[in-house]
CSV table of C-alpha atoms in Angstrom, one decimal:
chain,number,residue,atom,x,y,z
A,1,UNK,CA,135.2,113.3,76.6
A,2,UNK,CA,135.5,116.3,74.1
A,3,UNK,CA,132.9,117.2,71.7
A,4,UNK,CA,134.3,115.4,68.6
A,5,UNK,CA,134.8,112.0,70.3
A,6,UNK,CA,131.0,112.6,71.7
A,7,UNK,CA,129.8,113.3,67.8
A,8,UNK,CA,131.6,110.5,66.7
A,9,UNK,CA,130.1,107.9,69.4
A,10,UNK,CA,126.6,109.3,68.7
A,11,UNK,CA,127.3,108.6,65.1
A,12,UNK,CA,128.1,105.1,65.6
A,13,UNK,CA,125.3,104.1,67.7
A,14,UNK,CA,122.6,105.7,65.1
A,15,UNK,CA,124.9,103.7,62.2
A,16,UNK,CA,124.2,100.6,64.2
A,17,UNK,CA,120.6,100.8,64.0
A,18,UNK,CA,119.8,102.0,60.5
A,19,UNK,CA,116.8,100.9,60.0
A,20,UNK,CA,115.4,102.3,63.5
A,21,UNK,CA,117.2,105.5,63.0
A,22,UNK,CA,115.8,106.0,59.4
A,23,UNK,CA,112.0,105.4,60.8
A,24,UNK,CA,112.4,107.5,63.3
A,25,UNK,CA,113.6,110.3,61.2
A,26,UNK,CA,110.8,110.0,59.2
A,27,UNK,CA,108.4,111.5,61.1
A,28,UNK,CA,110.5,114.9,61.2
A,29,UNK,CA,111.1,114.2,57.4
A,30,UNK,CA,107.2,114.4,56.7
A,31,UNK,CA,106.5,116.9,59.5
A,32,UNK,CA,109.0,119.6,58.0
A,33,UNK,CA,108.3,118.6,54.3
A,34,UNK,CA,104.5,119.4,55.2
A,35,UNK,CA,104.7,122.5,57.0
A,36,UNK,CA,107.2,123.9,54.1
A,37,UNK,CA,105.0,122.4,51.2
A,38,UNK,CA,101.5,123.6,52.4
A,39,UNK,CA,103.3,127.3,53.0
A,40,UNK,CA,104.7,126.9,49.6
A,41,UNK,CA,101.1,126.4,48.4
A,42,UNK,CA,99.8,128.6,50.2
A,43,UNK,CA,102.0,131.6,48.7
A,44,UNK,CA,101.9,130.6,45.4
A,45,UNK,CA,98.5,130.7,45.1
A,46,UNK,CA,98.3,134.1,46.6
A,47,UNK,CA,101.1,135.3,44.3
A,48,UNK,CA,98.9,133.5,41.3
A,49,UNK,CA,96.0,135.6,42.3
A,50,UNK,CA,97.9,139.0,42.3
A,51,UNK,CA,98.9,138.0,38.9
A,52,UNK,CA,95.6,136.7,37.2
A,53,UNK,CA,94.1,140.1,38.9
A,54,UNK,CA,97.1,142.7,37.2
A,55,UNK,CA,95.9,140.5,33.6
A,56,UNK,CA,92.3,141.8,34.2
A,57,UNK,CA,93.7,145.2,34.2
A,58,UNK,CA,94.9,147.8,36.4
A,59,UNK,CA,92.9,150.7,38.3
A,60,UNK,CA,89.8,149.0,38.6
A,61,UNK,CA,87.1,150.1,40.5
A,62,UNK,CA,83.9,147.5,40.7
A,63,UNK,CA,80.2,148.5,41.6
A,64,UNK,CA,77.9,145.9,42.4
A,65,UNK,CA,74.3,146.7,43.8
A,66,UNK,CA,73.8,145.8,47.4
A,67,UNK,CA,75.1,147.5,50.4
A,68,UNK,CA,78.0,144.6,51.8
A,69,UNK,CA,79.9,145.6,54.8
A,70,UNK,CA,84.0,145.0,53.6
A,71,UNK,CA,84.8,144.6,57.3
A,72,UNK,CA,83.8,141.2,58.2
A,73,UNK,CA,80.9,139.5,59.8
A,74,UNK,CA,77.6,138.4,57.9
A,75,UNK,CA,74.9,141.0,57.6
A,76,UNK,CA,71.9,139.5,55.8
A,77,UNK,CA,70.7,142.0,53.2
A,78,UNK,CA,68.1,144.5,54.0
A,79,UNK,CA,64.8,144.3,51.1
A,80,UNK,CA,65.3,148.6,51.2
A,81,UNK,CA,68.9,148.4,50.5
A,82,UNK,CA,68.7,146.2,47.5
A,83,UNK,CA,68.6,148.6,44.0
A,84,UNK,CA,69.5,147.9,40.7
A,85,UNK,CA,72.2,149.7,39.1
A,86,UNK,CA,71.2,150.6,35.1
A,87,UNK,CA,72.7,152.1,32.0
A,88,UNK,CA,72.4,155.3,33.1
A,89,UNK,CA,74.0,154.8,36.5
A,90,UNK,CA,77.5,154.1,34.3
A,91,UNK,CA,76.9,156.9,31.9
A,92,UNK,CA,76.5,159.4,35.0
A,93,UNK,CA,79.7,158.0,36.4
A,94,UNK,CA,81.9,158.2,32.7
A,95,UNK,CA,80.5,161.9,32.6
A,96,UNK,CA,80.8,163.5,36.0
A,97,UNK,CA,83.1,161.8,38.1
A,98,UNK,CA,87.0,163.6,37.0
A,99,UNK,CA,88.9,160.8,38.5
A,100,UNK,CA,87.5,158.1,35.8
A,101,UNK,CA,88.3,157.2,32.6
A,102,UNK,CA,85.6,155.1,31.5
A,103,UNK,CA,82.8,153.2,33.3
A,104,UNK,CA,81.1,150.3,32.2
A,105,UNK,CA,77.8,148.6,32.4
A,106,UNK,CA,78.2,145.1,32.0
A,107,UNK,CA,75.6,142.5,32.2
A,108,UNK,CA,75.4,138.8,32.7
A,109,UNK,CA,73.8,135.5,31.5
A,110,UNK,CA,73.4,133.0,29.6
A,111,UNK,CA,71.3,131.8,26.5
A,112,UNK,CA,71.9,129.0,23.7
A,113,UNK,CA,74.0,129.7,20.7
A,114,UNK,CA,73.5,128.1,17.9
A,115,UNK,CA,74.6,127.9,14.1
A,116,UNK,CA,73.6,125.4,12.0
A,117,UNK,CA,73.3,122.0,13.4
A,118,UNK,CA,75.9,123.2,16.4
A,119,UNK,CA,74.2,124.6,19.5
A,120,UNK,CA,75.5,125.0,23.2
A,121,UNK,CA,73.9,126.7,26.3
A,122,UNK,CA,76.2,129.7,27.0
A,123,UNK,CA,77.5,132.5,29.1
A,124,UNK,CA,76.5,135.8,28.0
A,125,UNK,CA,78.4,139.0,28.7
A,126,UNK,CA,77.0,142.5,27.4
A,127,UNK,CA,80.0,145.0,27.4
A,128,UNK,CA,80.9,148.5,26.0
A,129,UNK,CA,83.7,148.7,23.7
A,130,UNK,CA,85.9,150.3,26.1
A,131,UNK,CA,85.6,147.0,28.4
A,132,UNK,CA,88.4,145.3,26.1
A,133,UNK,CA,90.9,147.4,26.7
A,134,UNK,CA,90.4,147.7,30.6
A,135,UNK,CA,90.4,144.1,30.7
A,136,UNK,CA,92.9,143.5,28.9
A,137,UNK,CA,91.1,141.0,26.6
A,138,UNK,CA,92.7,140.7,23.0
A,139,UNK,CA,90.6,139.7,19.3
A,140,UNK,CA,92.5,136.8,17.5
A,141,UNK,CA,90.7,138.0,14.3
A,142,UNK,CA,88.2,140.7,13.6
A,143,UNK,CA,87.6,143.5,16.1
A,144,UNK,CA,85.8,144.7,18.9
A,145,UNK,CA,82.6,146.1,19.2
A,146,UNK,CA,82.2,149.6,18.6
A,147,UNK,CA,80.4,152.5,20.5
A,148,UNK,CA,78.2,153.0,17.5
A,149,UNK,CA,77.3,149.6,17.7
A,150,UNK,CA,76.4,149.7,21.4
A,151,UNK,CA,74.4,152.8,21.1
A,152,UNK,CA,72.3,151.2,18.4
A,153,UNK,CA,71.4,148.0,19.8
A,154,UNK,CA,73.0,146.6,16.9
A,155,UNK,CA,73.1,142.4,17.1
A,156,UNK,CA,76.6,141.7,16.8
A,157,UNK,CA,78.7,139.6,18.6
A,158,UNK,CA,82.4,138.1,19.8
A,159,UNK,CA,83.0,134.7,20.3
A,160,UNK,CA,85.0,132.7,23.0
A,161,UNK,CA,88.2,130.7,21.6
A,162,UNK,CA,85.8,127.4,22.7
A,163,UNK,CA,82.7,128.8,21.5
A,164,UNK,CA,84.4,129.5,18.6
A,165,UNK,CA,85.8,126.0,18.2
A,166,UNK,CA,82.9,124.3,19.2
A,167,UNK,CA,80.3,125.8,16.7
A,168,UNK,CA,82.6,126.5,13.7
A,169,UNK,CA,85.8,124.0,14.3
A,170,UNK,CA,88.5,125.1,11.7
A,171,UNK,CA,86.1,127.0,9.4
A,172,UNK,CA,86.3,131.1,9.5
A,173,UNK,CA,83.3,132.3,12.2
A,174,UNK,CA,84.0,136.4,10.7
A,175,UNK,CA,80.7,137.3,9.4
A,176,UNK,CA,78.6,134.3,9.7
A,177,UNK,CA,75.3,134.5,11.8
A,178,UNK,CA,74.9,132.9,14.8
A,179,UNK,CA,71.4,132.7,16.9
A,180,UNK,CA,71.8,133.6,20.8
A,181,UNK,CA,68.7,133.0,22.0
A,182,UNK,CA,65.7,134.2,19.2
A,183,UNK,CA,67.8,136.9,17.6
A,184,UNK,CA,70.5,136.4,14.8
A,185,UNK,CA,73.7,137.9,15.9
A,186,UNK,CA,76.8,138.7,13.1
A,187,UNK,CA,80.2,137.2,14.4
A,188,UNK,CA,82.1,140.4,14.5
A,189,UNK,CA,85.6,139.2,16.5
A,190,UNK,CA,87.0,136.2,18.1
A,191,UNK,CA,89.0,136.5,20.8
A,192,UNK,CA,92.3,135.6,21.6
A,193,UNK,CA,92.9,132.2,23.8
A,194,UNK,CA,92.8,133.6,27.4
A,195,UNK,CA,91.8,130.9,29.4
A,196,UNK,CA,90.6,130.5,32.7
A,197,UNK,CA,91.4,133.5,35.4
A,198,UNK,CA,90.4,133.7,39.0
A,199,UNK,CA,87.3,131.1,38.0
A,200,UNK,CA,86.3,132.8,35.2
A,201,UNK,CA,86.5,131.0,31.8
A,202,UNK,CA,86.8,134.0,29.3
A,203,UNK,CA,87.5,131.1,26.0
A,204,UNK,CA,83.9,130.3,27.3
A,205,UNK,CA,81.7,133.5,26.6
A,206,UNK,CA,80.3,135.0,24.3
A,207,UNK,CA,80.1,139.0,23.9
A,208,UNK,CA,77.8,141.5,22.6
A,209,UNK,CA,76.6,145.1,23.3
A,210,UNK,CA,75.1,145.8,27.0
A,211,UNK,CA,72.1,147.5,24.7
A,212,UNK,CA,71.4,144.4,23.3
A,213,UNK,CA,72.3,142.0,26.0
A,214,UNK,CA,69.3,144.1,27.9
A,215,UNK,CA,67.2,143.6,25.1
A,216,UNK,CA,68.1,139.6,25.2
A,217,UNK,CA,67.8,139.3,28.7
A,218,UNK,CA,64.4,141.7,28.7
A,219,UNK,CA,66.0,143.8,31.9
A,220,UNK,CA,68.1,146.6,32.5
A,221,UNK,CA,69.5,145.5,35.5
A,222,UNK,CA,73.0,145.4,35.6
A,223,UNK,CA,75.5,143.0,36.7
A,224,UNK,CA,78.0,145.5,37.7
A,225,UNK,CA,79.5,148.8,36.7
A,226,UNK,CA,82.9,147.9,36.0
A,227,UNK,CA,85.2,151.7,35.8
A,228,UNK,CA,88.7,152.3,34.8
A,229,UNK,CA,90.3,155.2,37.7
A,230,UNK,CA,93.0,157.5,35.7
A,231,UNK,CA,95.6,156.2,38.1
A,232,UNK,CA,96.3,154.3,41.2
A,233,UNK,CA,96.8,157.2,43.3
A,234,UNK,CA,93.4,158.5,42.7
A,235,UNK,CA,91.5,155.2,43.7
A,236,UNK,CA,90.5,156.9,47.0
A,237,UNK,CA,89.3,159.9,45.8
A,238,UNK,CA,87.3,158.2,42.4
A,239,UNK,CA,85.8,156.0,44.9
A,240,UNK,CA,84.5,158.8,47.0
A,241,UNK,CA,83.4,160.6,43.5
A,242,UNK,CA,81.5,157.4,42.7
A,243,UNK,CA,79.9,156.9,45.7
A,244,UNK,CA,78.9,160.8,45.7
A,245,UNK,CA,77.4,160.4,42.2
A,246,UNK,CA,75.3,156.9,43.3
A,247,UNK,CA,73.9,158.2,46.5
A,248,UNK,CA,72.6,161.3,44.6
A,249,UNK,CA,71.1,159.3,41.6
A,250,UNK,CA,69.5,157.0,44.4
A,251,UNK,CA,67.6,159.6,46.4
A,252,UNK,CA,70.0,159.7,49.4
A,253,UNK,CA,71.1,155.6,49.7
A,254,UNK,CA,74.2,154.0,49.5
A,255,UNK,CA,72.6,150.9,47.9
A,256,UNK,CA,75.8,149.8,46.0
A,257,UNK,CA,79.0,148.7,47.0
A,258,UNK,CA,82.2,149.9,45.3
A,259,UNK,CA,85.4,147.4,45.4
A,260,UNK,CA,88.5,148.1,44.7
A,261,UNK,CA,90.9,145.5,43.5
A,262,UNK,CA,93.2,146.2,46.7
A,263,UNK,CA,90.2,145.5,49.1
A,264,UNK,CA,89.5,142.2,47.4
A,265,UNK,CA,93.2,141.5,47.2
A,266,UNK,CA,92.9,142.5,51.2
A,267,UNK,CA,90.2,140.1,52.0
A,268,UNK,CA,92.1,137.5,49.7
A,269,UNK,CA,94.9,137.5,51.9
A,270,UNK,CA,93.2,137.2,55.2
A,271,UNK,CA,91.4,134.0,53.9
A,272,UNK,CA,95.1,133.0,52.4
A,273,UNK,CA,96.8,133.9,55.8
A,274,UNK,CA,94.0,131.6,57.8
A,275,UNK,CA,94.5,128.6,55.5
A,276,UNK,CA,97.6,128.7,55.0
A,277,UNK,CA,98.7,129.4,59.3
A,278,UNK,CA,95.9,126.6,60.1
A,279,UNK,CA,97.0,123.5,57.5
A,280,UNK,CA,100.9,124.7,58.6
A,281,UNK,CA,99.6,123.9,61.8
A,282,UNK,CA,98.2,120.5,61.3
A,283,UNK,CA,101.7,119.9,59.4
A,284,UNK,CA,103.1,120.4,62.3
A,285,UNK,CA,101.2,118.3,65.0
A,286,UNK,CA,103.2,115.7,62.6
A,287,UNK,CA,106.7,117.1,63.4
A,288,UNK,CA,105.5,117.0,67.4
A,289,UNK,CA,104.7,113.1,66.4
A,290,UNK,CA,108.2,112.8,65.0
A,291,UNK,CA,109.9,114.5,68.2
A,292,UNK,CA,108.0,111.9,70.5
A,293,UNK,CA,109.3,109.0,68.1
A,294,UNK,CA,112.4,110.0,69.1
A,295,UNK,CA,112.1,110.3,72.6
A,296,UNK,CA,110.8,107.1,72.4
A,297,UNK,CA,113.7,105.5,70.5
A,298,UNK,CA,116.2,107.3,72.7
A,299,UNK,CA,114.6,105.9,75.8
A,300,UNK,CA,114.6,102.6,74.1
A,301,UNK,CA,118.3,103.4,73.4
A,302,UNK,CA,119.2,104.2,77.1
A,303,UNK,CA,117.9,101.2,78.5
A,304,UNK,CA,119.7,99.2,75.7
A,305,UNK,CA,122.7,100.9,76.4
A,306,UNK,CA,122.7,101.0,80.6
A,307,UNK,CA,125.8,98.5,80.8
A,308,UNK,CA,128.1,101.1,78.5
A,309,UNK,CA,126.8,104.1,80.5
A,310,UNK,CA,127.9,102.1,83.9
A,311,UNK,CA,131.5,101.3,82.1
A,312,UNK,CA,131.8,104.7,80.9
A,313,UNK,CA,130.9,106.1,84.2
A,314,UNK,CA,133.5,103.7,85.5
A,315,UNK,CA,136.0,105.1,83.6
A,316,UNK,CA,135.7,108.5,84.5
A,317,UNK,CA,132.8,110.1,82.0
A,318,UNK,CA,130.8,113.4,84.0
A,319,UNK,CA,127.4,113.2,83.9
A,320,UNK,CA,127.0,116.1,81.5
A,321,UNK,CA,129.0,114.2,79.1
A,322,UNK,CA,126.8,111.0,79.4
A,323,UNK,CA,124.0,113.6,78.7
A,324,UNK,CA,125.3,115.6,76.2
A,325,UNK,CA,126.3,112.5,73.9
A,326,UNK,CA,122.3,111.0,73.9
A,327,UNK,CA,121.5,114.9,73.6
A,328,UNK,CA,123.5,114.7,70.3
A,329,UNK,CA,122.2,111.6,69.4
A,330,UNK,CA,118.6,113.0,69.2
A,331,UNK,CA,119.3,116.3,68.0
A,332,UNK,CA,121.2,114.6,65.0
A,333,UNK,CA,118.2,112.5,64.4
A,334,UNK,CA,116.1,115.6,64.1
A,335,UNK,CA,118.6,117.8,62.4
A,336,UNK,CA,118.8,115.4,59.3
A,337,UNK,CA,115.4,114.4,59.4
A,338,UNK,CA,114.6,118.5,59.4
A,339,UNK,CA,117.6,118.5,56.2
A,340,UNK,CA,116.1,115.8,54.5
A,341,UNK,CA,111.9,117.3,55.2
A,342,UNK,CA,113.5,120.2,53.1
A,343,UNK,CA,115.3,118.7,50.5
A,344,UNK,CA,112.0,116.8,49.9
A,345,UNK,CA,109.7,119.9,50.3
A,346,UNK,CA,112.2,121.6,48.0
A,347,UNK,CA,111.8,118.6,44.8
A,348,UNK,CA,108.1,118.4,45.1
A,349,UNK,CA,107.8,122.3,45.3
A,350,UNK,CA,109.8,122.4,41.9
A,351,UNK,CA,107.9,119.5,40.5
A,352,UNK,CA,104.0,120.1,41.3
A,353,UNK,CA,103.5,123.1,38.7
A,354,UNK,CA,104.9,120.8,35.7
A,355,UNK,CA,101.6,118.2,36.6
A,356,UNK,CA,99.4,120.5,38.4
A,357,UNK,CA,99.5,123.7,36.3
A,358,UNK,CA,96.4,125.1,38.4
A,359,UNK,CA,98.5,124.5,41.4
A,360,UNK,CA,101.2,126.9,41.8
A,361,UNK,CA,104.0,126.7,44.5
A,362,UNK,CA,106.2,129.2,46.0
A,363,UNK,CA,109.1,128.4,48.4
A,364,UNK,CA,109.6,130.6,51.1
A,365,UNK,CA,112.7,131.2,53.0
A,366,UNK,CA,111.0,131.8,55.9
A,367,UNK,CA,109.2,128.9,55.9
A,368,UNK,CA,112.5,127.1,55.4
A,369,UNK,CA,114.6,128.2,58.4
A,370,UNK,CA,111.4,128.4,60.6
A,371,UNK,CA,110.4,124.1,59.8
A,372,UNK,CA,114.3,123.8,60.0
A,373,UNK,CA,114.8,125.1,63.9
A,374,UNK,CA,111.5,124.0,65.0
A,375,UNK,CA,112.9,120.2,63.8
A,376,UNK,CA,115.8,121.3,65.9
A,377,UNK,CA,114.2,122.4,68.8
A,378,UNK,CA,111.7,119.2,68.4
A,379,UNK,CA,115.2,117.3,69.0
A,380,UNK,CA,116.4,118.9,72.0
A,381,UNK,CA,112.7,119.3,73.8
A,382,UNK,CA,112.3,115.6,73.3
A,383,UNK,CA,116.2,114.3,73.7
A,384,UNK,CA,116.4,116.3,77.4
A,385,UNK,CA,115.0,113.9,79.3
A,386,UNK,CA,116.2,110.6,77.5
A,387,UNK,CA,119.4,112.4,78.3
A,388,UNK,CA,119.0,113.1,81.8
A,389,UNK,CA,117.6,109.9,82.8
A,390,UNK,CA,120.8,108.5,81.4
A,391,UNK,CA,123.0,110.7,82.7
A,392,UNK,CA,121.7,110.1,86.2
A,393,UNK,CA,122.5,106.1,86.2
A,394,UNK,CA,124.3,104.8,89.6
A,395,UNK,CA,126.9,103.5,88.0
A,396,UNK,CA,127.2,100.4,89.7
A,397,UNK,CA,123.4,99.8,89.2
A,398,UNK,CA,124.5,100.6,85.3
A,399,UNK,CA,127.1,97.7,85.6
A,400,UNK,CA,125.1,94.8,87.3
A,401,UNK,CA,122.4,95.6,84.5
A,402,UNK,CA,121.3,92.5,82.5
């Protein structure tokens, strides 16, 4: 038998049994339409997270009190190691170190706003006026808070597109007084709709000067110096400038931790590349399932078939040929399931961003041709020894079959 007249039996015999071959292929179908989705996932969201990081700005350097190892492993905190970092600490930084632009204290909490008969329990976030621009955060109307404002303590503040909304609805906020805690604050700005990034709801906060934010919060303990490096290619050296700066402010410790935004990219990834290798995984113990449905159906197949494997033995077919045409028969099986797992994967990938907008999805080639040869191989691991078992019928044993 050549090779085309093999194909062309093995087609048959699956067209005979539609139903069965169709089930069968399933399991491939959902193995390789798993293994591609979940990788699909899996890069999209890391892809997401290098873009909602580039919107929060560029060159950014993050000091957080607390020494934290950035190599792994849990190391409970140490009482002697745990410092505030205050006003000053940021001022130092913005003066001394050469490799920074700016450095800013920002600060953290929350407090009710009210105006009027309208009142929420809110985030609070005391910022600089250089912190905008770093951040990339834009006004809708009115402006920013001003470095005259910040070193007076003055009560002003910018509202959150929601905050804005909630208190106010369609009427103008510019200029009205709002109480944050037991203080009047003037509506000064309202920002532009930015949404939520990387958890943080920035629609949902409401800024005013760091000064006053300590004043509001009765502390000067910061939530984090936030600093703006000239360029990327001095990030090593503004770090080491930082750290120089800290530890010499601090008598001696390194009681902070500076973060870049590559390092928390970094340790991103890892978490990313875990996930993402463990679910593909799991997807495929499903393609695994798939291959030993169809080892299963091809057995069935051979012992259906014995009688035409004795007459086709009769009539002069080689063993290899009676085990090459069952070895086509299951790697077709896989093959299209593998076609049709992609074809799948690939519709679902295109439509989950238009339902799910917080889920974003990335196809991989890669991940394509990897799901697509391990169907194949699926096909042939599990379709050997069907095939062989067939192939080594006694032909006369095959004939006198019932």
């Amino acid at each position: 038998m050549d090779v085309i007249e093999i194909i062309k039996v093995s087609k048959d015999s699956l067209m005979s049994n539609k139903v069965r071959s169709f089930l069968t292929m399933l399991g491939v179908i959902i193995g390789v339409a798993a293994v591609i989705l979940l990788v699909s996932i899996g890069e999209g969201a890391r892809t997401y997270i290098h873009r909602e990081l580039g919107n929060l700005g560029t060159n950014i350097l993050i000091v957080v009190p607390g020494k934290t190892s950035a190599k792994g492993g849990f190391h409970p905190p140490e009482a002697s190691t745990v410092r505030k970092l205050i006003y000053d600490d940021a001022l130092l930084i913005k003066r001394r170190a050469k490799h920074v632009d700016d450095a800013v204290p920002l600060m953290f909490g929350s407090a009710k706003v009210k105006y009027l008969n309208q009142s929420r329990d809110n985030s609070i976030a005391g910022s600089t006026e250089t912190y905008f621009s770093i951040r990339n955060l834009k006004v809708d109307s009115g402006r920013f808070i001003t470095g005259s404002e910040v070193d007076a303590k003055r009560k002003v503040c910018i509202l959150g597109r929601t905050v804005k909304r909630d208190l106010f609805g369609d009427k103008n906020a510019l200029g009205a007084l709002v109480s944050i805690g037991d203080s009047k604050y003037r509506v000064v700005g309202v920002m532009e709709k930015k949404g939520v990034t990387l958890g943080i709801d920035f629609d949902d906060i409401v800024f005013i000067p760091t000064t006053a934010a300590q004043e509001l919060f009765d502390t000067d303990r910061l939530f984090n110096i936030t600093i703006k490096v000239k360029s990327a290619s001095e990030l090593h050296e503004a770090t080491e400038e930082v750290k120089q700066i800290l530890i010499k402010r601090h008598a001696g410790k390194e009681d902070f931790t500076v973060m870049s935004q590559d390092e928390m990219l970094g340790v991103m990834n890892k978490i990313l590349n875990i996930m993402t290798a463990v679910l593909a995984g799991i997807a495929a113990i499903s393609l695994v399932v798939g291959g030993i449905g169809i080892m299963n159906i091809m057995l069935v197949s051979v012992r259906e078939r014995t009688r035409e494997i004795g007459i086709r033995k009769a009539l002069g077919a080689k063993n290899s040929d009676i085990l090459l045409q069952f070895l086509v028969e299951s790697m077709t099986l896989s093959l299209i399931g593998g076609t049709g797992g992609i074809l799948f994967a690939g519709t679902v990938s295109f439509i989950i961003p238009y339902f799910i907008e917080f889920l974003p999805t990335q196809l991989e080639l890669w991940s394509i041709v990897l799901a697509f040869l391990f169907s194949a191989a699926v096909g042939i691991f599990f379709g050997v020894y069907p095939a062989r078992k067939a192939s080594l019928y006694d032909p006369i044993t095959a004939l006198r079959y019932e």
